[in-house]
mmCIF file of C-alpha atoms in Angstrom:
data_model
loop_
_atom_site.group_PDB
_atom_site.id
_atom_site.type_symbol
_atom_site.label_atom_id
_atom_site.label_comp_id
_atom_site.label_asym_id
_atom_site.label_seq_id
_atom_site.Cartn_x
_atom_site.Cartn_y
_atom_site.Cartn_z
ATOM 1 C CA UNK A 1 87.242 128.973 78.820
ATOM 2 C CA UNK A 2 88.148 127.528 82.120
ATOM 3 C CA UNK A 3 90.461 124.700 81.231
ATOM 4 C CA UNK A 4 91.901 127.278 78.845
ATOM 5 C CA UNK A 5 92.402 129.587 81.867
ATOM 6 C CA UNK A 6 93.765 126.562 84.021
ATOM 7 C CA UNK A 7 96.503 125.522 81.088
ATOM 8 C CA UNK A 8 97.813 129.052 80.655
ATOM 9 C CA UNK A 9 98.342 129.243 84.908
ATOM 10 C CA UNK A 10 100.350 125.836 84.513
ATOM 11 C CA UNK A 11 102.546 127.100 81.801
ATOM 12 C CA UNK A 12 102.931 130.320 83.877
ATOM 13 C CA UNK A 13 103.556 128.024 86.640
ATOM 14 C CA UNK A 14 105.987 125.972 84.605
ATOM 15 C CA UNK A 15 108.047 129.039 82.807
ATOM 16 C CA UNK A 16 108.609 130.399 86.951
ATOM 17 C CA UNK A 17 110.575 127.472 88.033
ATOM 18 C CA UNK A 18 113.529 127.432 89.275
ATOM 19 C CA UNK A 19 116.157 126.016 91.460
ATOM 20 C CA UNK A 20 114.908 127.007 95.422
ATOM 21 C CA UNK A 21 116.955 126.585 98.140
ATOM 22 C CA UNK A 22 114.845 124.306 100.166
ATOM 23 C CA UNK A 23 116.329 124.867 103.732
ATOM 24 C CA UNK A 24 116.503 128.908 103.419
ATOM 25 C CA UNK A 25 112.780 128.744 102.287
ATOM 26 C CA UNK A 26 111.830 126.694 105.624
ATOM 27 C CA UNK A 27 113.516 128.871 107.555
ATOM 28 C CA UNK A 28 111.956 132.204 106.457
ATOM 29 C CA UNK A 29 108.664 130.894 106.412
ATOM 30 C CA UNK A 30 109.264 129.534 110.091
ATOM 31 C CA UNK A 31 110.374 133.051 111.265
ATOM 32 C CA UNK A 32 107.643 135.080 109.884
ATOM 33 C CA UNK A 33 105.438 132.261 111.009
ATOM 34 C CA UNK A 34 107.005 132.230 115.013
ATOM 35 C CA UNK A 35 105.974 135.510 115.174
ATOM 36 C CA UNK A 36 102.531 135.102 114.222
ATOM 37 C CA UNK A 37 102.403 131.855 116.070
ATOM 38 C CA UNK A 38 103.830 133.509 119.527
ATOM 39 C CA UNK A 39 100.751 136.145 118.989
ATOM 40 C CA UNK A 40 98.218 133.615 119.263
ATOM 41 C CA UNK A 41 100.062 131.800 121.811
ATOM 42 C CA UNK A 42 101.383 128.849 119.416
ATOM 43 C CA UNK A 43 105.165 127.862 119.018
ATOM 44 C CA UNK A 44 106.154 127.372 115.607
ATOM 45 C CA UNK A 45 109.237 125.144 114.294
ATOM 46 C CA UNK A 46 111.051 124.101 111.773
ATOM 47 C CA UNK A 47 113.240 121.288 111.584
ATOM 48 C CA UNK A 48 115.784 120.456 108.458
ATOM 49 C CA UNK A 49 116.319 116.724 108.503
ATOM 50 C CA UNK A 50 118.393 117.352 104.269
ATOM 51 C CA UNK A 51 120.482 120.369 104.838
ATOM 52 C CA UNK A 52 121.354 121.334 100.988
ATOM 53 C CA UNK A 53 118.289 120.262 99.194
ATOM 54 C CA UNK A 54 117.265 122.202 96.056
ATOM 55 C CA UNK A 55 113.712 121.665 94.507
ATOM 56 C CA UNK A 56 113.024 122.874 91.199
ATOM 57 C CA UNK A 57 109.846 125.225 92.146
ATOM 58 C CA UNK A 58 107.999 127.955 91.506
ATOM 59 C CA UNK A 59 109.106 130.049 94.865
ATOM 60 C CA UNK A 60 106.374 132.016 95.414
ATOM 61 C CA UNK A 61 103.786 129.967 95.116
ATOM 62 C CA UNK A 62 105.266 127.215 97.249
ATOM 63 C CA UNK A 63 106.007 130.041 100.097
ATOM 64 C CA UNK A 64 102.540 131.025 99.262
ATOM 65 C CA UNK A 65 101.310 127.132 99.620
ATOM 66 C CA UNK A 66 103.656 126.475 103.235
ATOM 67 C CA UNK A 67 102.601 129.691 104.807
ATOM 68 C CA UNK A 68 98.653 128.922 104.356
ATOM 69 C CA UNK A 69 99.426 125.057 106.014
ATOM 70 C CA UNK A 70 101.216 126.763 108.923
ATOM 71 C CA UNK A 71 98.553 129.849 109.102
ATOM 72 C CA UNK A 72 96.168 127.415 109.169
ATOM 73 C CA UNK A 73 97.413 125.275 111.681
ATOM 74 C CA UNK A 74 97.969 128.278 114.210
ATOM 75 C CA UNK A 75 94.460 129.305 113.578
ATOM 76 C CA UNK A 76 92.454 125.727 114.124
ATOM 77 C CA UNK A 77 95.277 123.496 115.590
ATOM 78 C CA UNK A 78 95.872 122.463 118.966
ATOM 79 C CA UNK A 79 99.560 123.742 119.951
ATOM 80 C CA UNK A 80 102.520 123.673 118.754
ATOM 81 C CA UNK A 81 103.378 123.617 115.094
ATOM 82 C CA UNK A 82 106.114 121.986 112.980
ATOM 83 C CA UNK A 83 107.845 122.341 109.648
ATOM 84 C CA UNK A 84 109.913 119.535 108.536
ATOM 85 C CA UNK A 85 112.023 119.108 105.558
ATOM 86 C CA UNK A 86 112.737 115.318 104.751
ATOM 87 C CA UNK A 87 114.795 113.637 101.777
ATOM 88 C CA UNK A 88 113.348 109.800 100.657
ATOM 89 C CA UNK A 89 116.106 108.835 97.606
ATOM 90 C CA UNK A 90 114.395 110.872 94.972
ATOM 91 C CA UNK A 91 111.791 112.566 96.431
ATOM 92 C CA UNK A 92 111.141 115.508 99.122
ATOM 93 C CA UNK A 93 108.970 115.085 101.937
ATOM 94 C CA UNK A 94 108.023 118.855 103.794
ATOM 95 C CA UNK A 95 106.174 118.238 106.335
ATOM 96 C CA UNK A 96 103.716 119.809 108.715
ATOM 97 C CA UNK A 97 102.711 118.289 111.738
ATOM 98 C CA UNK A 98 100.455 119.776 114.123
ATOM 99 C CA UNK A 99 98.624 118.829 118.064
ATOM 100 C CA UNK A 100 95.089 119.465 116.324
ATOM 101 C CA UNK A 101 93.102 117.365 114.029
ATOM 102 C CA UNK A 102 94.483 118.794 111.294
ATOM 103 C CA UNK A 103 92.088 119.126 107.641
ATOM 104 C CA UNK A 104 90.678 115.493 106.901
ATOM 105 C CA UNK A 105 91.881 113.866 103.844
ATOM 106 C CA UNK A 106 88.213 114.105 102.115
ATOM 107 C CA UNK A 107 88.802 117.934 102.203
ATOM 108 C CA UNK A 108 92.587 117.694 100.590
ATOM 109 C CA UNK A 109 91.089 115.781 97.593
ATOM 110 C CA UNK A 110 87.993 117.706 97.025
ATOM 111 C CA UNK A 111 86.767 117.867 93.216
ATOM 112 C CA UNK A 112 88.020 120.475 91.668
ATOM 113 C CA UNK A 113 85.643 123.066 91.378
ATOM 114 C CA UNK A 114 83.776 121.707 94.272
ATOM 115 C CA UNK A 115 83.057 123.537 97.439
ATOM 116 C CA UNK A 116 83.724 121.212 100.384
ATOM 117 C CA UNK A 117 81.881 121.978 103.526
ATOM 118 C CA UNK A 118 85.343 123.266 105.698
ATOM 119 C CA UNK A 119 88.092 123.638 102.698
ATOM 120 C CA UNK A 120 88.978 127.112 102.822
ATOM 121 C CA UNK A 121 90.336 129.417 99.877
ATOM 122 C CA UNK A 122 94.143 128.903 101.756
ATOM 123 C CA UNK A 123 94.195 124.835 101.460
ATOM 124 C CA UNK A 124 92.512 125.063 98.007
ATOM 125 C CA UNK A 125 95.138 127.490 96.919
ATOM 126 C CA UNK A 126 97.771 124.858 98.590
ATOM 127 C CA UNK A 127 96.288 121.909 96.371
ATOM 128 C CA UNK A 128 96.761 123.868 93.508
ATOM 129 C CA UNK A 129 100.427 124.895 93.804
ATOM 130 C CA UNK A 130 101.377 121.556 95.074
ATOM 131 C CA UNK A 131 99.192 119.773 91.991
ATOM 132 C CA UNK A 132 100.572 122.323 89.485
ATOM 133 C CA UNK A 133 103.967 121.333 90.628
ATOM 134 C CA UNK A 134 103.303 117.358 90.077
ATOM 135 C CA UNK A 135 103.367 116.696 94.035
ATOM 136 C CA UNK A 136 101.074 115.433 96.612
ATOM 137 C CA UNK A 137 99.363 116.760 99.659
ATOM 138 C CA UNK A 138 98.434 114.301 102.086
ATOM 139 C CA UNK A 139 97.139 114.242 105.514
ATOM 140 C CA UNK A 140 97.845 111.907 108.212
ATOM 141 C CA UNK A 141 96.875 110.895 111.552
ATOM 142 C CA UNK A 142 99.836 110.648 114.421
ATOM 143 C CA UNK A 143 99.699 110.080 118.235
ATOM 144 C CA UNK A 144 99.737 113.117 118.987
ATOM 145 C CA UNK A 145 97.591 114.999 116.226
ATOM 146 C CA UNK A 146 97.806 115.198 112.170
ATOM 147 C CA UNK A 147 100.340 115.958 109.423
ATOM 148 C CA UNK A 148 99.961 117.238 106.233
ATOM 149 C CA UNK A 149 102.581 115.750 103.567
ATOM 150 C CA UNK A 150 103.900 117.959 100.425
ATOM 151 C CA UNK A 151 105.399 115.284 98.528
ATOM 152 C CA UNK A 152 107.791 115.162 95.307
ATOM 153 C CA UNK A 153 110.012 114.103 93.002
ATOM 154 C CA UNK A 154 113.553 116.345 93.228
#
């Protein structure tokens, strides 16, 4: 029943598709979110490094997938917060880096069904959208805190 469930939400997924302007979508997100971010005392960014890029996505689930990265990272990060929108060739890069920790990579690739000790509903809703949509979410360590990768083909 469940795997039944799962393949009608991809299809659904699949059939809501369509071209999203990749640099509008950054910068809406990044305005509600430097509002939320200014309440809690956290400057939020966002920084388009491929002006004109167009993925082929479902729109409101990837809002839905970037706003619970940067939600998250105003809640448990360490300062200031930024959303970056790369082109490699073929693929997308959007990118979130934060001063905190950031959610270790054990937690991103969780079983599915599992209940990892500190993977909340938001990043488990993330993983989906971005695994529906044939990407990858990744996090990294940097010098001065962690990133969280949404990779993709274009």
């Amino acid at each position: 029943d469940n795997l039944h469930q799962e393949t009608r939400d991809r299809v659904a997924l699949d059939e809501q598709r369509t071209p999203v302007d990749a640099e509008a979508l950054l910068e809406r997100v990044g305005e509600r979110f430097r509002r939320i971010g200014e309440a809690h005392g956290v400057r939020v960014e966002t920084l388009v490094e491929a002006p004109g890029l167009t993925l082929r996505a479902n729109p409101t689930g990837l809002e839905r997938a970037l706003s619970n990265l940067i939600y998250n990272a105003i809640l448990h990060g360490e300062g200031p917060v930024l959303l970056r929108l790369e082109r490699h060739g073929p693929r997308f890069r959007l990118a979130l880096a934060e001063a905190g920790p950031g959610p270790p990579e054990r937690l991103l690739r969780a079983p599915e069904g599992s209940r990892a000790a500190g993977l909340g509903l938001g990043l488990r809703i993330t993983r989906e959208v971005v695994v529906a949509h044939g990407w990858t979410l990744r996090a990294a360590a940097t010098a001065s805190g962690a990133e969280l990768h949404i990779d993709g083909d274009l």
